[in-house]
Coordinates of N, CA, C and O in Angstrom, one line a residue:
X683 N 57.2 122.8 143.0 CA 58.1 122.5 142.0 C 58.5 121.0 142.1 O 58.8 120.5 141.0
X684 N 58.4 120.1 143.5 CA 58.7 119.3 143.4 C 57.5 118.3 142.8 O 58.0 117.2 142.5
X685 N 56.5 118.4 142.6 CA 55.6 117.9 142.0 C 55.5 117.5 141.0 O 55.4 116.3 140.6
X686 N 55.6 119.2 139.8 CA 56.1 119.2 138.9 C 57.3 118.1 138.1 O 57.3 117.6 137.0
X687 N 58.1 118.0 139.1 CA 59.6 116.9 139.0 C 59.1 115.4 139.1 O 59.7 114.4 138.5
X688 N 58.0 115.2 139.9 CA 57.6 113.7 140.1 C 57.0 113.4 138.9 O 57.1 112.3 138.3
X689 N 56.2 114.5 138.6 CA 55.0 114.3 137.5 C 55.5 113.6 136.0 O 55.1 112.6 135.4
X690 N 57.1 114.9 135.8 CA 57.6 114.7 134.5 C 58.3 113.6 134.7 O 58.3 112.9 133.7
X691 N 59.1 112.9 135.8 CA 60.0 111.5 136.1 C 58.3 110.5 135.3 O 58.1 109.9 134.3
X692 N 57.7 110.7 136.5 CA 56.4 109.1 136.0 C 55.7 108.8 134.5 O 55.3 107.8 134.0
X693 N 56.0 110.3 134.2 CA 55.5 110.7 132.7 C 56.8 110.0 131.6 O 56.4 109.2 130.8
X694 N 58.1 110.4 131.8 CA 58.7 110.2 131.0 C 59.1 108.6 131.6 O 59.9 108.2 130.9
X695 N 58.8 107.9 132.4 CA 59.3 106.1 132.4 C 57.6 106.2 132.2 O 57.6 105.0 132.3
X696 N 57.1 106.3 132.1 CA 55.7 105.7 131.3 C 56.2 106.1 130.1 O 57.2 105.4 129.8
X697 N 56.1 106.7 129.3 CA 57.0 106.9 127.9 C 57.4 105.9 127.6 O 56.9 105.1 126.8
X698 N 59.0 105.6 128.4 CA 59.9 104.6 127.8 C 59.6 103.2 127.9 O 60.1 102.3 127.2
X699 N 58.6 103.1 129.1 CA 57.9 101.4 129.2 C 57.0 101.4 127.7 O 56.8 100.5 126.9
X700 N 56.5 102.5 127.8 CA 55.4 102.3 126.4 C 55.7 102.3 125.5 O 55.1 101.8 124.6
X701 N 57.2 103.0 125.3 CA 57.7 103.1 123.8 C 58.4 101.4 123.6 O 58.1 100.7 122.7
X702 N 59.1 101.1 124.5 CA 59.5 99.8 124.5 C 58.8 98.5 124.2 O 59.2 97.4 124.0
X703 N 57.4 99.0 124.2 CA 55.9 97.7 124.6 C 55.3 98.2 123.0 O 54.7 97.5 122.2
X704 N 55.7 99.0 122.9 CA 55.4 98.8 121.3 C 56.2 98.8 120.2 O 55.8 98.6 119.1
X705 N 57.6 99.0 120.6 CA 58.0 98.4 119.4 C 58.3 96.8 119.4 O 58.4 96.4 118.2
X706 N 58.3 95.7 120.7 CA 57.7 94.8 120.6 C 56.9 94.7 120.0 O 57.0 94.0 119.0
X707 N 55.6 95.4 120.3 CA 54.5 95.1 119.7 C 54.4 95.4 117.9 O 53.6 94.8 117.2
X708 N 55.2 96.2 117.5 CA 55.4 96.6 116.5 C 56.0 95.4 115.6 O 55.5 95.3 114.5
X709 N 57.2 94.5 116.0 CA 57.9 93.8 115.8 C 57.1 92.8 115.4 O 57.1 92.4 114.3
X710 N 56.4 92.2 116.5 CA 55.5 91.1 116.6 C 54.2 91.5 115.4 O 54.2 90.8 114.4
X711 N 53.6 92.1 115.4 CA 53.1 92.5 114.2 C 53.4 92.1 112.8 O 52.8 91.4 112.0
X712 N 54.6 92.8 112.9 CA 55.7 92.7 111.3 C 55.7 91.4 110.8 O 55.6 91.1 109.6
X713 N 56.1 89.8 112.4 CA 56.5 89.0 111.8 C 55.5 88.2 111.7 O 55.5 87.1 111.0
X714 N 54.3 88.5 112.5 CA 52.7 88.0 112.4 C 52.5 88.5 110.7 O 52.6 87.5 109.9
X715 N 52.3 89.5 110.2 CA 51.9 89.3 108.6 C 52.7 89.0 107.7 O 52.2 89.0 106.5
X716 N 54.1 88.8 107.9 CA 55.0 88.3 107.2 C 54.8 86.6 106.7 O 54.9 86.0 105.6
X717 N 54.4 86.1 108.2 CA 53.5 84.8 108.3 C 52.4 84.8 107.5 O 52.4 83.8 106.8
X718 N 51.5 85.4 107.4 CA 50.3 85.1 107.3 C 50.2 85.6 105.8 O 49.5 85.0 105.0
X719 N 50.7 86.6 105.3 CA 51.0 86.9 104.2 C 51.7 86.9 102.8 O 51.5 87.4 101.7
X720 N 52.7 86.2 103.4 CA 54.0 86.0 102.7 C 53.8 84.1 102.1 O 52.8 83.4 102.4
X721 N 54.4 83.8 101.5 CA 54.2 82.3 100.5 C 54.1 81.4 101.7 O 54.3 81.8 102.8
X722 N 53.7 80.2 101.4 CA 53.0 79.3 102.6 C 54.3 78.2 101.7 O 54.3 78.2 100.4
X723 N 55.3 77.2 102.7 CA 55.9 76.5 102.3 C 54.7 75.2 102.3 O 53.7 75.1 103.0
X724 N 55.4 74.4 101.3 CA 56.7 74.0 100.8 C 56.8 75.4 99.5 O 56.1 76.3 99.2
X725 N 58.2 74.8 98.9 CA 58.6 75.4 97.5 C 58.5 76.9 97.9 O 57.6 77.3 97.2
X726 N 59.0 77.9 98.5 CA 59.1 79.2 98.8 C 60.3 79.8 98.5 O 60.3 81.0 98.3
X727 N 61.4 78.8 98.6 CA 62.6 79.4 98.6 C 63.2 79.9 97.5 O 64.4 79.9 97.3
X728 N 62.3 80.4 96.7 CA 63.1 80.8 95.3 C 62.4 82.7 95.2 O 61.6 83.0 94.4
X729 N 62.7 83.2 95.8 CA 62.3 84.6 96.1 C 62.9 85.4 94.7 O 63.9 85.2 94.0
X730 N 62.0 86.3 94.6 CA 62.1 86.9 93.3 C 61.8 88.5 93.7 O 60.8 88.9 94.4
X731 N 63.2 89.3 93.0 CA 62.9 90.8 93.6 C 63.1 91.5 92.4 O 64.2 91.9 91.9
X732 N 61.5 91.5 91.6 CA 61.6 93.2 91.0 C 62.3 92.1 89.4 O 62.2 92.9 88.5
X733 N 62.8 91.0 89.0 CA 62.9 91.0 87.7 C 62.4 91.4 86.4 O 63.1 91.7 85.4
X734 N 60.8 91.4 86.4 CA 60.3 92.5 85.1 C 59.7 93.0 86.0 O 58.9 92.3 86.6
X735 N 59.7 94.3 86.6 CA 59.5 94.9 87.1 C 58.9 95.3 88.7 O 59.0 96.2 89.5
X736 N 58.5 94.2 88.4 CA 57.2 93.5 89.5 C 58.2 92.2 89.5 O 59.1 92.1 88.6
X737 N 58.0 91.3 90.6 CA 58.3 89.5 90.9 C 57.4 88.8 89.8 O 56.4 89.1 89.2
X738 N 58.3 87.9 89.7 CA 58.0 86.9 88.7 C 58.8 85.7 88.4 O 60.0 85.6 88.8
X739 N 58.5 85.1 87.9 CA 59.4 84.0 87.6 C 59.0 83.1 86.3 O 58.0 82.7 85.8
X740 N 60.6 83.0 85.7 CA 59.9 82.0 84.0 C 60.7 80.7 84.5 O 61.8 80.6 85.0
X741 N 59.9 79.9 84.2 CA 60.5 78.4 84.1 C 59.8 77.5 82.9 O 58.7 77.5 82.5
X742 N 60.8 76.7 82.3 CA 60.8 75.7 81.4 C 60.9 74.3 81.6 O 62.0 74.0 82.1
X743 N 59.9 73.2 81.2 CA 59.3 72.4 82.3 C 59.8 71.3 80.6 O 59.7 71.7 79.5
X744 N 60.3 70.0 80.8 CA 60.7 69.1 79.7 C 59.9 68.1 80.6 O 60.2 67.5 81.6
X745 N 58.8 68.2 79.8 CA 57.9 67.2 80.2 C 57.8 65.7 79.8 O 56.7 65.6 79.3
X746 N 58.3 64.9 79.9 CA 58.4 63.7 79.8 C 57.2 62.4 78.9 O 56.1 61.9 79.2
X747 N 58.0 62.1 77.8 CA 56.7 61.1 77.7 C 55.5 61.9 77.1 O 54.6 61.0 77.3
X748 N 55.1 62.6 76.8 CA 53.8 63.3 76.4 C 54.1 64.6 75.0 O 55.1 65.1 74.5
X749 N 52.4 64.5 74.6 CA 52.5 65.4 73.3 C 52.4 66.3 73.7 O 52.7 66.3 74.9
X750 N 52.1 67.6 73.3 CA 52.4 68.9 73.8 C 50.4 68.9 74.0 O 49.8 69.5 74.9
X751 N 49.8 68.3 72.9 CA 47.9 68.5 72.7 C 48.0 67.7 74.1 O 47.3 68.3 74.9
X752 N 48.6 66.5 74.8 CA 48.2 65.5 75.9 C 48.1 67.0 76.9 O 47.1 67.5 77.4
X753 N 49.9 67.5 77.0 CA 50.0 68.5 78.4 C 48.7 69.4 78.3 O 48.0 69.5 79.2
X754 N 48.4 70.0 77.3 CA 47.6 71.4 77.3 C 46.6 70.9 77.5 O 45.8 71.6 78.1
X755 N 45.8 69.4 77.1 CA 44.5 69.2 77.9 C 44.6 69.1 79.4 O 43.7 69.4 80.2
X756 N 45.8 68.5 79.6 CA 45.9 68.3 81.0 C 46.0 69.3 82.1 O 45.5 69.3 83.2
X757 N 46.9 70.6 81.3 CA 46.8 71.7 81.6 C 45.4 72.6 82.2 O 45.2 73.0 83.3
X758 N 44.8 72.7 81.0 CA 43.3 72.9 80.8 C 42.5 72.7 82.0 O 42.1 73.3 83.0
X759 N 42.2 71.6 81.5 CA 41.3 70.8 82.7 C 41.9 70.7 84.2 O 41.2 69.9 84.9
X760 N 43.1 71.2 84.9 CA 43.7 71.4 85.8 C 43.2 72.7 86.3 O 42.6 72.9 87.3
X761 N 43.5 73.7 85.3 CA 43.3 75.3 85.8 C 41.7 75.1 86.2 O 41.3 75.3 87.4
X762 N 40.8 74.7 85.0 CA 39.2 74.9 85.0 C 39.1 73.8 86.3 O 37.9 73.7 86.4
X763 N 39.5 73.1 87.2 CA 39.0 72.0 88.3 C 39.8 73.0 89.5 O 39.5 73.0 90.7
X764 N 40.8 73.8 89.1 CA 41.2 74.7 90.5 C 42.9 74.4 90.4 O 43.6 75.3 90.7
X765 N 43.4 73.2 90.0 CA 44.9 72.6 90.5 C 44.8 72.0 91.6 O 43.8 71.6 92.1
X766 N 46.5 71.9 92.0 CA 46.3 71.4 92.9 C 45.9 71.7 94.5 O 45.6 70.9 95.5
X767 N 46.0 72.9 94.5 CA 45.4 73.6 95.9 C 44.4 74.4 95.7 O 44.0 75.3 96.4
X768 N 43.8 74.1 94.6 CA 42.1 74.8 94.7 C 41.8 76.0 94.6 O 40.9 76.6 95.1
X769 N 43.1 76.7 93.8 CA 43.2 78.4 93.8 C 43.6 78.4 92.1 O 44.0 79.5 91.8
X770 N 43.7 77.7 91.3 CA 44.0 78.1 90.4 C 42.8 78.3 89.5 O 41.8 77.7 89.9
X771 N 42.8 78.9 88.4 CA 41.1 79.5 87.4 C 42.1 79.6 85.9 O 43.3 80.1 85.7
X772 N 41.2 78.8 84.9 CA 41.5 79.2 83.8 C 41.3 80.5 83.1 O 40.1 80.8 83.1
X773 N 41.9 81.1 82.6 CA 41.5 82.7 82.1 C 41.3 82.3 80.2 O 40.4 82.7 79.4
X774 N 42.4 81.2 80.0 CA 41.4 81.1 78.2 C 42.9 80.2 77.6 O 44.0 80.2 78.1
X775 N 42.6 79.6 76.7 CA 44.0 78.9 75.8 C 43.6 79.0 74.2 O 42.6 79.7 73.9
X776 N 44.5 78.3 73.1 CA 44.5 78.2 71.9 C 45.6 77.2 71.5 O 46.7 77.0 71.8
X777 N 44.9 76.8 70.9 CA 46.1 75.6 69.6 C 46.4 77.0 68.6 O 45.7 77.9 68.2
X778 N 47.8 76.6 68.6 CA 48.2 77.4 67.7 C 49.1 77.1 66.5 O 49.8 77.9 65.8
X779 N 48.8 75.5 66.4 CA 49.0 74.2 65.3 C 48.9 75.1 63.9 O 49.8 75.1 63.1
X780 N 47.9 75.5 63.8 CA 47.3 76.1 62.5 C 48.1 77.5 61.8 O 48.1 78.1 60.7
X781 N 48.9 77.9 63.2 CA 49.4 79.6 62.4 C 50.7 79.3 61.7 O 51.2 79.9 60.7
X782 N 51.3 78.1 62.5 CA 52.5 77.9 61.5 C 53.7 78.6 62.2 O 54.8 78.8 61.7
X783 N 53.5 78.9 63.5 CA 54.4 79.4 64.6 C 55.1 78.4 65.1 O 54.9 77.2 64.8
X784 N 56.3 78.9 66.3 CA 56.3 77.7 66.7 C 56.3 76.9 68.1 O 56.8 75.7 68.4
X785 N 55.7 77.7 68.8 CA 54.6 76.9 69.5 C 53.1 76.4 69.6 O 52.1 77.1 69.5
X786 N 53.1 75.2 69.7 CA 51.7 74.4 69.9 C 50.6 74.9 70.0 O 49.7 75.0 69.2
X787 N 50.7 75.1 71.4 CA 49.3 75.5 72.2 C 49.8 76.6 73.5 O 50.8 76.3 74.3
X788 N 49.0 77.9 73.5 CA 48.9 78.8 74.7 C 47.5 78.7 75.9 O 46.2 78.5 75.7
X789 N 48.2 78.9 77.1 CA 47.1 79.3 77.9 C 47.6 80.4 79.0 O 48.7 81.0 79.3
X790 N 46.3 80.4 79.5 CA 46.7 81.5 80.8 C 45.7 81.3 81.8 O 44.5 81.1 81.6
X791 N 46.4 81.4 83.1 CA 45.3 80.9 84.2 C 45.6 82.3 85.4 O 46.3 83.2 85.0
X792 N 45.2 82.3 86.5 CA 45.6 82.9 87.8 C 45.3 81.8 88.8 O 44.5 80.9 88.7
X793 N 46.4 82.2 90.2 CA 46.5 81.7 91.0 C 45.9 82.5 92.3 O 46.2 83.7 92.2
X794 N 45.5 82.3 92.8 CA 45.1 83.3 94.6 C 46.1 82.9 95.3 O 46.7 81.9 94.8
X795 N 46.7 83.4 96.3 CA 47.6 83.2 97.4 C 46.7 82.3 98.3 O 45.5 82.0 97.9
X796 N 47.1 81.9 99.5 CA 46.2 81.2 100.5 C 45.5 81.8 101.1 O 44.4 81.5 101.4
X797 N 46.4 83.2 101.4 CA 45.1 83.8 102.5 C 44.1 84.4 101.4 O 43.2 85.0 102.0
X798 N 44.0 84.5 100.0 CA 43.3 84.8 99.1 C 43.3 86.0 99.3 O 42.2 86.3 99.8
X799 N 44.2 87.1 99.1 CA 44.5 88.5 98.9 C 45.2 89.0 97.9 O 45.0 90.2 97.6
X800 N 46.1 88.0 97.1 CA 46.7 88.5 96.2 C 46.4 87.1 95.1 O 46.4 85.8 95.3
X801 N 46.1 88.3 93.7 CA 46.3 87.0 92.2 C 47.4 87.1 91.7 O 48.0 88.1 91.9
X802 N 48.1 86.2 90.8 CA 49.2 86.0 90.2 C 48.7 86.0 88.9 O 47.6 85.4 88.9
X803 N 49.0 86.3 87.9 CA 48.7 85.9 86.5 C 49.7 84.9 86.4 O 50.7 84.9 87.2
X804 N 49.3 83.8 85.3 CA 50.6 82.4 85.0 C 49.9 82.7 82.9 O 48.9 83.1 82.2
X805 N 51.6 82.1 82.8 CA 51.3 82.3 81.2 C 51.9 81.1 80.7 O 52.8 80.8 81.4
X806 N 51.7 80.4 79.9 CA 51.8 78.4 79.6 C 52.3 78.8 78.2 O 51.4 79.4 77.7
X807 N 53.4 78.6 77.4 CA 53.2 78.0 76.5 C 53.8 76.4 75.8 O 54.8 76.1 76.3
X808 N 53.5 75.8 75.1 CA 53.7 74.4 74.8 C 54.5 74.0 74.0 O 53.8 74.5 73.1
X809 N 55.3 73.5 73.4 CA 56.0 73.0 72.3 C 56.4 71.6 72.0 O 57.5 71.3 72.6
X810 N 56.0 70.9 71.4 CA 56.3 69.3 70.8 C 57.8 69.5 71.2 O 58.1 70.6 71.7
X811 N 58.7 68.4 71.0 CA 60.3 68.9 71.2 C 60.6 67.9 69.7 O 60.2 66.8 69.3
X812 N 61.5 68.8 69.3 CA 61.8 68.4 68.0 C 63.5 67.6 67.6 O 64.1 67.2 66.6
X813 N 63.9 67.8 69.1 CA 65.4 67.2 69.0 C 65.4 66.1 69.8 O 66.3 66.1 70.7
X814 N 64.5 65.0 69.8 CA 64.7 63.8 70.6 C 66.1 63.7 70.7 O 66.4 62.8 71.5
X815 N 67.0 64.3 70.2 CA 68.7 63.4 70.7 C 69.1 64.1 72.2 O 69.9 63.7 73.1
X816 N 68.3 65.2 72.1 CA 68.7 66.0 73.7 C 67.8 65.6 74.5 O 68.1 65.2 75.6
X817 N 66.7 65.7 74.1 CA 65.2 65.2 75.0 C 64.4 64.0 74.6 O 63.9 64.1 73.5
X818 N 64.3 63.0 75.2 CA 63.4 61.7 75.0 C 62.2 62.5 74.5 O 62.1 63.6 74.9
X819 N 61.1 61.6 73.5 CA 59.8 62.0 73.5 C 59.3 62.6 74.7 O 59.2 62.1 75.7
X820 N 58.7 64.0 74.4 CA 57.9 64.8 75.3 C 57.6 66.5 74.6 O 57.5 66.8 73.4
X821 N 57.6 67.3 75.9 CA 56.8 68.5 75.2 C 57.5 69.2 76.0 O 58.0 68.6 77.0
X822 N 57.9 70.6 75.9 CA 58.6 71.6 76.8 C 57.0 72.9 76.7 O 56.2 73.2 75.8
X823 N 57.2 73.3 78.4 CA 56.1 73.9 78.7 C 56.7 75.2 79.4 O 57.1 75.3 80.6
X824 N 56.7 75.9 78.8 CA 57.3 77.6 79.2 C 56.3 77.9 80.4 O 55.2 77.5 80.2
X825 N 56.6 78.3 81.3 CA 55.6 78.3 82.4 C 56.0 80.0 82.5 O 57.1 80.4 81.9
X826 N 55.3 81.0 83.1 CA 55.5 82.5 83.4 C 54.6 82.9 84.5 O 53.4 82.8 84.2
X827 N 54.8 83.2 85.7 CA 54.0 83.6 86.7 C 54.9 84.8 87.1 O 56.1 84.9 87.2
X828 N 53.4 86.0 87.2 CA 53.9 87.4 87.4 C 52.8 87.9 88.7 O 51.6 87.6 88.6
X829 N 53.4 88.6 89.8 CA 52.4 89.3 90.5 C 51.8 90.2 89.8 O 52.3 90.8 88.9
X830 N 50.2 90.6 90.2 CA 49.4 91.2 89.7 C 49.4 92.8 90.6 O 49.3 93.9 90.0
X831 N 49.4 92.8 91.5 CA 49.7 93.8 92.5 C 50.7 94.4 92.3 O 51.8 93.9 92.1
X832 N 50.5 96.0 92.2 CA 51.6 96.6 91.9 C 52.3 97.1 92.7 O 51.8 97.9 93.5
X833 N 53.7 96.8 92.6 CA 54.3 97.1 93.4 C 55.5 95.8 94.4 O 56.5 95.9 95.1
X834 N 54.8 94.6 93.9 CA 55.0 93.4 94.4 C 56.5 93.3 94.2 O 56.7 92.4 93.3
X835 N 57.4 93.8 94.5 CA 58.3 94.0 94.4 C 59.4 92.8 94.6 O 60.2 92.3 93.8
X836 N 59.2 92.4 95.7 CA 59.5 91.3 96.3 C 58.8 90.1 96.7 O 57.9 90.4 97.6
X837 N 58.8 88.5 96.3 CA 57.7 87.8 96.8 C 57.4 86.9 97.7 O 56.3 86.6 98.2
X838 N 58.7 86.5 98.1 CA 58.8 85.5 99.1 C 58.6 84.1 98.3 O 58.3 82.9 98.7
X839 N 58.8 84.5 97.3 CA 58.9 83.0 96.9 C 57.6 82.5 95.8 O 57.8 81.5 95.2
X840 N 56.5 83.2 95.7 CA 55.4 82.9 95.6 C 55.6 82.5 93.8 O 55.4 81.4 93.2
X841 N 55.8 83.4 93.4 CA 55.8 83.1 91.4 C 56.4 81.6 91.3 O 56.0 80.9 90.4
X842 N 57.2 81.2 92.1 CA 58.0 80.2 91.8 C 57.0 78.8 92.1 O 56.8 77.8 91.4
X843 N 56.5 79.0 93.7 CA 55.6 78.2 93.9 C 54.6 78.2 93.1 O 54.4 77.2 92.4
X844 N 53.5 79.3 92.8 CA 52.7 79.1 91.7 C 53.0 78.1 90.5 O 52.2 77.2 90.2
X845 N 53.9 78.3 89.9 CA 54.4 77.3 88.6 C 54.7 75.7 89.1 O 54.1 74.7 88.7
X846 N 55.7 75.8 89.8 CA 55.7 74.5 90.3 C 55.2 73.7 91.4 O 55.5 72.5 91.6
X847 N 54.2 74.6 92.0 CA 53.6 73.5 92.8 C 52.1 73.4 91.4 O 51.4 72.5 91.7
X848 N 51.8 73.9 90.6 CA 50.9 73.5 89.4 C 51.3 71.9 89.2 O 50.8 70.7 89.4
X849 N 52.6 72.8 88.4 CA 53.4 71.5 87.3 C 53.4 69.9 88.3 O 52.8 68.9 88.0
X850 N 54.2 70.2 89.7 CA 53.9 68.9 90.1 C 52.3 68.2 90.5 O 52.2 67.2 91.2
X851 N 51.4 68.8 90.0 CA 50.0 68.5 90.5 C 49.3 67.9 89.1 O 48.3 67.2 89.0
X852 N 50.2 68.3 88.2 CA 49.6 67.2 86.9 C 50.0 66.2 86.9 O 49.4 65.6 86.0
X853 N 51.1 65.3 87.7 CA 51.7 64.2 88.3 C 51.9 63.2 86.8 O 51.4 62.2 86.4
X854 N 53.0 64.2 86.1 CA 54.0 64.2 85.0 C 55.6 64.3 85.5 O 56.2 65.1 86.3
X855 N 55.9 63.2 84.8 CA 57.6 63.4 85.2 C 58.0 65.1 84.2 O 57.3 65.7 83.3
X856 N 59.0 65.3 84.7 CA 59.3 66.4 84.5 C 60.8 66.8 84.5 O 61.3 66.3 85.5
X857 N 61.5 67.5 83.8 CA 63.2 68.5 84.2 C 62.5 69.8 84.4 O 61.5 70.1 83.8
X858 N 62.9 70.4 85.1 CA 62.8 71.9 85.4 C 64.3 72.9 84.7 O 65.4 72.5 84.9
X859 N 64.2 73.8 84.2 CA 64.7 74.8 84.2 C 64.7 76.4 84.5 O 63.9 76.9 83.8
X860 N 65.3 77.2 85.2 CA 65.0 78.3 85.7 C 65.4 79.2 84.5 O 66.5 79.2 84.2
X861 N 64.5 80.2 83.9 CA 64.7 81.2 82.3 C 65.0 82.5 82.9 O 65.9 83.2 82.5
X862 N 63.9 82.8 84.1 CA 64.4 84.3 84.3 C 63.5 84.5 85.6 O 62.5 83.9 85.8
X863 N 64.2 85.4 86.8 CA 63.8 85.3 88.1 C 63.9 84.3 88.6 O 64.4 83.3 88.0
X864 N 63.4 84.3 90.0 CA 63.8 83.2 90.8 C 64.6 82.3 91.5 O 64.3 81.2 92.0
X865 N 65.7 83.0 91.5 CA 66.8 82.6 91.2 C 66.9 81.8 92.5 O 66.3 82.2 93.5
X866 N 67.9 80.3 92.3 CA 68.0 79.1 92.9 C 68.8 79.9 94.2 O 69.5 80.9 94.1
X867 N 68.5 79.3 95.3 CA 69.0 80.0 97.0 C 70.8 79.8 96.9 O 71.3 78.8 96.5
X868 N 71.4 81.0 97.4 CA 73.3 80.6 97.2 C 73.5 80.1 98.5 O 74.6 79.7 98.8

C-alpha cells in the first residue's frame, strides 16, 4: 500500500510541475503569435473591434495642393508598384467624371499583412473639393480598409495602418480625418 502512496504523491507533483510548465508554455505561445501576427508598428494604435461587422476603418484624407485626376494617378501607380511596403496590389479603378456623380475617380486595391497571412480589402474614393473657403486647393480621398477574414473581429490596429501608412507613402501633404472605426486611443 505504501507504494501505491509514493507512486500517486510522484504522479500527482509531476502533474502540477507539468501543468505549471505549460501554462507558461501556453502563455508564451499566446504572446509569441500575438507578435508575430498581430499589426507590425509604427501606426498600430488605432484598433478597431467589429465596426461593420468585421474591423475596419474609414478615413478621409484632405489632400493638399492636388487634383483629384493628379491623386488617383498617383494612387494607381502606387497600388500597381506595391506602395510603400511592397504589399499593396491594385484590384481595378474608374473616372467617374462622366456619370455626373459626385465623386471623381474610384479604386480598390488589397494589402497583405507582413507575415503575409491575412488580405485587407482598401476602397479609395476621390473628390475635387469644391469649397476652397474651408479647404485650400486639393482633393479629399475617402479611404476604407476592411479585414477580409472572417471573423476578424478585432485588429490590432491593422485597417488603420493599411490606409495610412499607404497615404503617407504618396509623400503628399495631407489632414486626416477619422469617419468610422478606429477610434483615436483615450
Amino acid at each position: 500500500m505504501h507504494v501505491i502512496r509514493t507512486e500517486i504523491r510522484v504522479f500527482s507533483t509531476f502533474c502540477s510541475v507539468w501543468s505549471s510548465n505549460m501554462k507558461k508554455a501556453v502563455v508564451l505561445l499566446c504572446v509569441t503569435l500575438a507578435v508575430v501576427w498581430g499589426c507590425q508598428p509604427p501606426d498600430c494604435d488605432r484598433k478597431d473591434c467589429g465596426t461593420c461587422g468585421n474591423a475596419c476603418c474609414s478615413l478621409s484624407f484632405h489632400l493638399d495642393g492636388v487634383t483629384s485626376e493628379t491623386a488617383y494617378n498617383a494612387i494607381m501607380m502606387s497600388l500597381k508598384n506595391g506602395g510603400a511596403d511592397n504589399r499593396y496590389r491594385f484590384s481595378g479603378g474608374d473616372d467617374l467624371r462622366p456619370y455626373n456623380v459626385s465623386a471623381s475617380f474610384i479604386l480598390q486595391g488589397v494589402h497583405m499583412t507582413l507575415v503575409h497571412h491575412y488580405n485587407d480589402t482598401l476602397n479609395f474614393v476621390l473628390k475635387d473639393d469644391m469649397k476652397p473657403s474651408i479647404h485650400p486647393l486639393g482633393a479629399t480621398l475617402d479611404a476604407f480598409s476592411i479585414s477580409q477574414i472572417a471573423g476578424a473581429y478585432c485588429d490590432d490596429g491593422q485597417n488603420y495602418k493599411n490606409l495610412v501608412g499607404f497615404v503617407k507613402g504618396l509623400n503628399m501633404k495631407y489632414t486626416e480625418t477619422t469617419m468610422a472605426g478606429c477610434p483615436k486611443p483615450t
